[in-house]
Amino acid sequence: METIVVVAHPRLEDSGTQRFLKEAVSDLNYVVWHELRVNSAGHFDKIAEKNNLRDKDRIIFQFPLYWYSAPALLKQWIDEIFDMTDAAWLQKKELGIVVSLGQPLREYRLGGREGIALSELLSPFKAFAKYLGMTLMPLFIVEQFSYQNEKQHQKLMINYQQFLELPRAFDFDQKQRWFENKLKQKLETCSENKGDLEKILEEFTERHDQLSDLKNEINLIRRKDDYYGEP
Amino acid sequence: METIVVVAHPRLEDSGTQRFLKEAVSDLNYVVWHELRVNSAGHFDKIAEKNNLRDKDRIIFQFPLYWYSAPALLKQWIDEIFDMTDAAWLQKKELGIVVSLGQPLREYRLGGREGIALSELLSPFKAFAKYLGMTLMPLFIVEQFSYQNEKQHQKLMINYQQFLELPRAFDFDQKQRWFENKLKQKLETCSENKGDLEKILEEFTERHDQLSDLKNEINLIRRKDDYYGEP
């Protein structure tokens, strides 16, 4: 599966969040990082921009929330390159939104300081995907990146990479396998600490099998419960 | 009351709707028409743009719906001239949205072709107004202007002028008085058909008094009903 990350940030070079996410993408073989920049006339090259998207299965719009919606740069790109009368070529592609917030997510809810849910503020993308026949992925939120600690950053990187690479509704097993593959890749490319990595991989795979067995058992118990329990 | 209409249209010269609304504004003494255009560097003059708004009581954002939100031009203007850390100067001002639709309004509802209400798509402006302490006016919608007939256009012009000039929650009486004033102004400036206009004004004023009497009577009856009727 091929993915393109369309990055719209008015001051990209100042953004620690985008620098971090770019680093996360550099590891991935089937993900293209595409930063939006207007040409000297202040516009986008419609044909070139469309061609960037054609062979992709998943298109990501990635931006910071600016005044409660995407920055003007992304809207300009959308206004200039998409036609309402030429929608067929985008059908069946997936659309993912990666939005970064300067404020805590809890403010975007009933009674919060902003009082309007992020899903409502970003509803134009829902209508956009619907019109073009694209499948909208669950919103990916980067919440106050600069306040996150090292551990949270690591978790973010993994979640983000999985969001870009894994099939849409991925399950526990796919997530585990994804990890194993990443470890194997690391083993192939690295020269130091090979022994340590091998041990981690071995243990991880062993636990994966144990966890899969456990999951199966739970499923069996659950089915029994369903059968004997209340309807 | 001073009003500014901030017009954001990517191809303003091609828009029959905006030409029509501009004509409607040309009659009004306390309404400024302000078309957004970037400078040669592709940006807005922040200080000049802010100064345009300072002495206004009502600010109107006027635009066609483009891909389910405002055109990039308006978003760029917002992103460039407003600061989240410098909001006090806009407090207590009114914010009105005039949005024109190429599609029928009925599509923007549960089960309609678009399936999302206009008020949801435009919710970023609700958050915007809330953050800045502005009072949001009821959305003004221009629906499929080019399909409207002459009579609908006349009605649109009056509703639009009243939206710009009258106090926010205007009542029947204010609406009537607004008409009378417009007729009087016309009488002062025109040279032809003065007699006809005078007759219309006379009849209008007479009916206004009759209608006011009727309204008062209805209110009295209603109050009685409230008193004797069910709680």
PDB file of N, CA, C and O in Angstrom, chain A residues 23-28 31 140 156-166 178 182:
ATOM      1  N   GLU A  23      10.749  12.725  10.561  1.00  0.00           N
ATOM      2  CA  GLU A  23      11.737  11.726  10.996  1.00  0.00           C
ATOM      3  C   GLU A  23      11.084  10.338  11.048  1.00  0.00           C
ATOM      4  O   GLU A  23      11.656   9.341  10.610  1.00  0.00           O
ATOM      5  N   ALA A  24       9.841  10.301  11.561  1.00  0.00           N
ATOM      6  CA  ALA A  24       9.118   9.027  11.674  1.00  0.00           C
ATOM      7  C   ALA A  24       8.835   8.432  10.300  1.00  0.00           C
ATOM      8  O   ALA A  24       8.846   7.210  10.118  1.00  0.00           O
ATOM      9  N   VAL A  25       8.586   9.285   9.316  1.00  0.00           N
ATOM     10  CA  VAL A  25       8.266   8.814   7.964  1.00  0.00           C
ATOM     11  C   VAL A  25       9.517   8.316   7.244  1.00  0.00           C
ATOM     12  O   VAL A  25       9.450   7.413   6.402  1.00  0.00           O
ATOM     13  N   SER A  26      10.681   8.894   7.576  1.00  0.00           N
ATOM     14  CA  SER A  26      11.915   8.563   6.852  1.00  0.00           C
ATOM     15  C   SER A  26      12.248   7.075   6.932  1.00  0.00           C
ATOM     16  O   SER A  26      12.965   6.540   6.096  1.00  0.00           O
ATOM     17  N   ASP A  27      11.712   6.399   7.960  1.00  0.00           N
ATOM     18  CA  ASP A  27      11.927   4.960   8.146  1.00  0.00           C
ATOM     19  C   ASP A  27      11.060   4.099   7.223  1.00  0.00           C
ATOM     20  O   ASP A  27      11.303   2.906   7.081  1.00  0.00           O
ATOM     21  N   LEU A  28      10.030   4.681   6.653  1.00  0.00           N
ATOM     22  CA  LEU A  28       8.981   3.891   6.001  1.00  0.00           C
ATOM     23  C   LEU A  28       9.177   3.859   4.480  1.00  0.00           C
ATOM     24  O   LEU A  28       9.399   4.896   3.853  1.00  0.00           O
ATOM     25  N   VAL A  31       5.874   5.227   2.075  1.00  0.00           N
ATOM     26  CA  VAL A  31       5.218   6.476   2.454  1.00  0.00           C
ATOM     27  C   VAL A  31       6.038   7.653   1.916  1.00  0.00           C
ATOM     28  O   VAL A  31       7.235   7.751   2.161  1.00  0.00           O
ATOM     29  N   PHE A 140      -6.522  11.348  13.364  1.00  0.00           N
ATOM     30  CA  PHE A 140      -5.300  11.128  14.147  1.00  0.00           C
ATOM     31  C   PHE A 140      -4.901  12.471  14.772  1.00  0.00           C
ATOM     32  O   PHE A 140      -4.618  13.444  14.073  1.00  0.00           O
ATOM     33  N   LEU A 156       3.851   8.053  20.351  1.00  0.00           N
ATOM     34  CA  LEU A 156       3.303   8.802  19.219  1.00  0.00           C
ATOM     35  C   LEU A 156       3.905   8.315  17.911  1.00  0.00           C
ATOM     36  O   LEU A 156       3.209   8.097  16.921  1.00  0.00           O
ATOM     37  N   MET A 157       5.232   8.121  17.912  1.00  0.00           N
ATOM     38  CA  MET A 157       5.905   7.716  16.677  1.00  0.00           C
ATOM     39  C   MET A 157       5.363   6.371  16.183  1.00  0.00           C
ATOM     40  O   MET A 157       5.070   6.205  14.990  1.00  0.00           O
ATOM     41  N   ILE A 158       5.191   5.436  17.103  1.00  0.00           N
ATOM     42  CA  ILE A 158       4.693   4.112  16.710  1.00  0.00           C
ATOM     43  C   ILE A 158       3.241   4.204  16.214  1.00  0.00           C
ATOM     44  O   ILE A 158       2.905   3.668  15.154  1.00  0.00           O
ATOM     45  N   ASN A 159       2.407   4.907  16.956  1.00  0.00           N
ATOM     46  CA  ASN A 159       1.005   5.060  16.533  1.00  0.00           C
ATOM     47  C   ASN A 159       0.907   5.724  15.161  1.00  0.00           C
ATOM     48  O   ASN A 159       0.102   5.330  14.317  1.00  0.00           O
ATOM     49  N   TYR A 160       1.751   6.731  14.969  1.00  0.00           N
ATOM     50  CA  TYR A 160       1.740   7.475  13.709  1.00  0.00           C
ATOM     51  C   TYR A 160       2.194   6.582  12.547  1.00  0.00           C
ATOM     52  O   TYR A 160       1.547   6.525  11.498  1.00  0.00           O
ATOM     53  N   GLN A 161       3.276   5.841  12.762  1.00  0.00           N
ATOM     54  CA  GLN A 161       3.764   4.951  11.699  1.00  0.00           C
ATOM     55  C   GLN A 161       2.715   3.894  11.356  1.00  0.00           C
ATOM     56  O   GLN A 161       2.512   3.555  10.194  1.00  0.00           O
ATOM     57  N   GLN A 162       2.059   3.365  12.386  1.00  0.00           N
ATOM     58  CA  GLN A 162       1.021   2.359  12.139  1.00  0.00           C
ATOM     59  C   GLN A 162      -0.168   2.974  11.404  1.00  0.00           C
ATOM     60  O   GLN A 162      -0.767   2.345  10.533  1.00  0.00           O
ATOM     61  N   PHE A 163      -0.501   4.203  11.746  1.00  0.00           N
ATOM     62  CA  PHE A 163      -1.596   4.913  11.066  1.00  0.00           C
ATOM     63  C   PHE A 163      -1.295   5.031   9.577  1.00  0.00           C
ATOM     64  O   PHE A 163      -2.185   4.898   8.727  1.00  0.00           O
ATOM     65  N   LEU A 164      -0.026   5.263   9.244  1.00  0.00           N
ATOM     66  CA  LEU A 164       0.351   5.440   7.838  1.00  0.00           C
ATOM     67  C   LEU A 164       0.463   4.119   7.094  1.00  0.00           C
ATOM     68  O   LEU A 164       0.168   4.036   5.905  1.00  0.00           O
ATOM     69  N   GLU A 165       0.900   3.067   7.785  1.00  0.00           N
ATOM     70  CA  GLU A 165       1.273   1.828   7.089  1.00  0.00           C
ATOM     71  C   GLU A 165       0.256   0.703   7.164  1.00  0.00           C
ATOM     72  O   GLU A 165       0.141  -0.087   6.218  1.00  0.00           O
ATOM     73  N   LEU A 166      -0.425   0.569   8.306  1.00  0.00           N
ATOM     74  CA  LEU A 166      -1.286  -0.605   8.501  1.00  0.00           C
ATOM     75  C   LEU A 166      -2.634  -0.428   7.801  1.00  0.00           C
ATOM     76  O   LEU A 166      -3.063   0.690   7.554  1.00  0.00           O
ATOM     77  N   TRP A 178       3.515  -6.184  12.806  1.00  0.00           N
ATOM     78  CA  TRP A 178       4.153  -4.940  12.349  1.00  0.00           C
ATOM     79  C   TRP A 178       5.426  -4.683  13.153  1.00  0.00           C
ATOM     80  O   TRP A 178       6.486  -4.390  12.606  1.00  0.00           O
ATOM     81  N   LYS A 182       9.395  -4.634  11.936  1.00  0.00           N
ATOM     82  CA  LYS A 182      10.271  -3.485  12.194  1.00  0.00           C
ATOM     83  C   LYS A 182      11.572  -3.953  12.865  1.00  0.00           C
ATOM     84  O   LYS A 182      12.662  -3.501  12.511  1.00  0.00           O
TER      85      LYS A 182
END
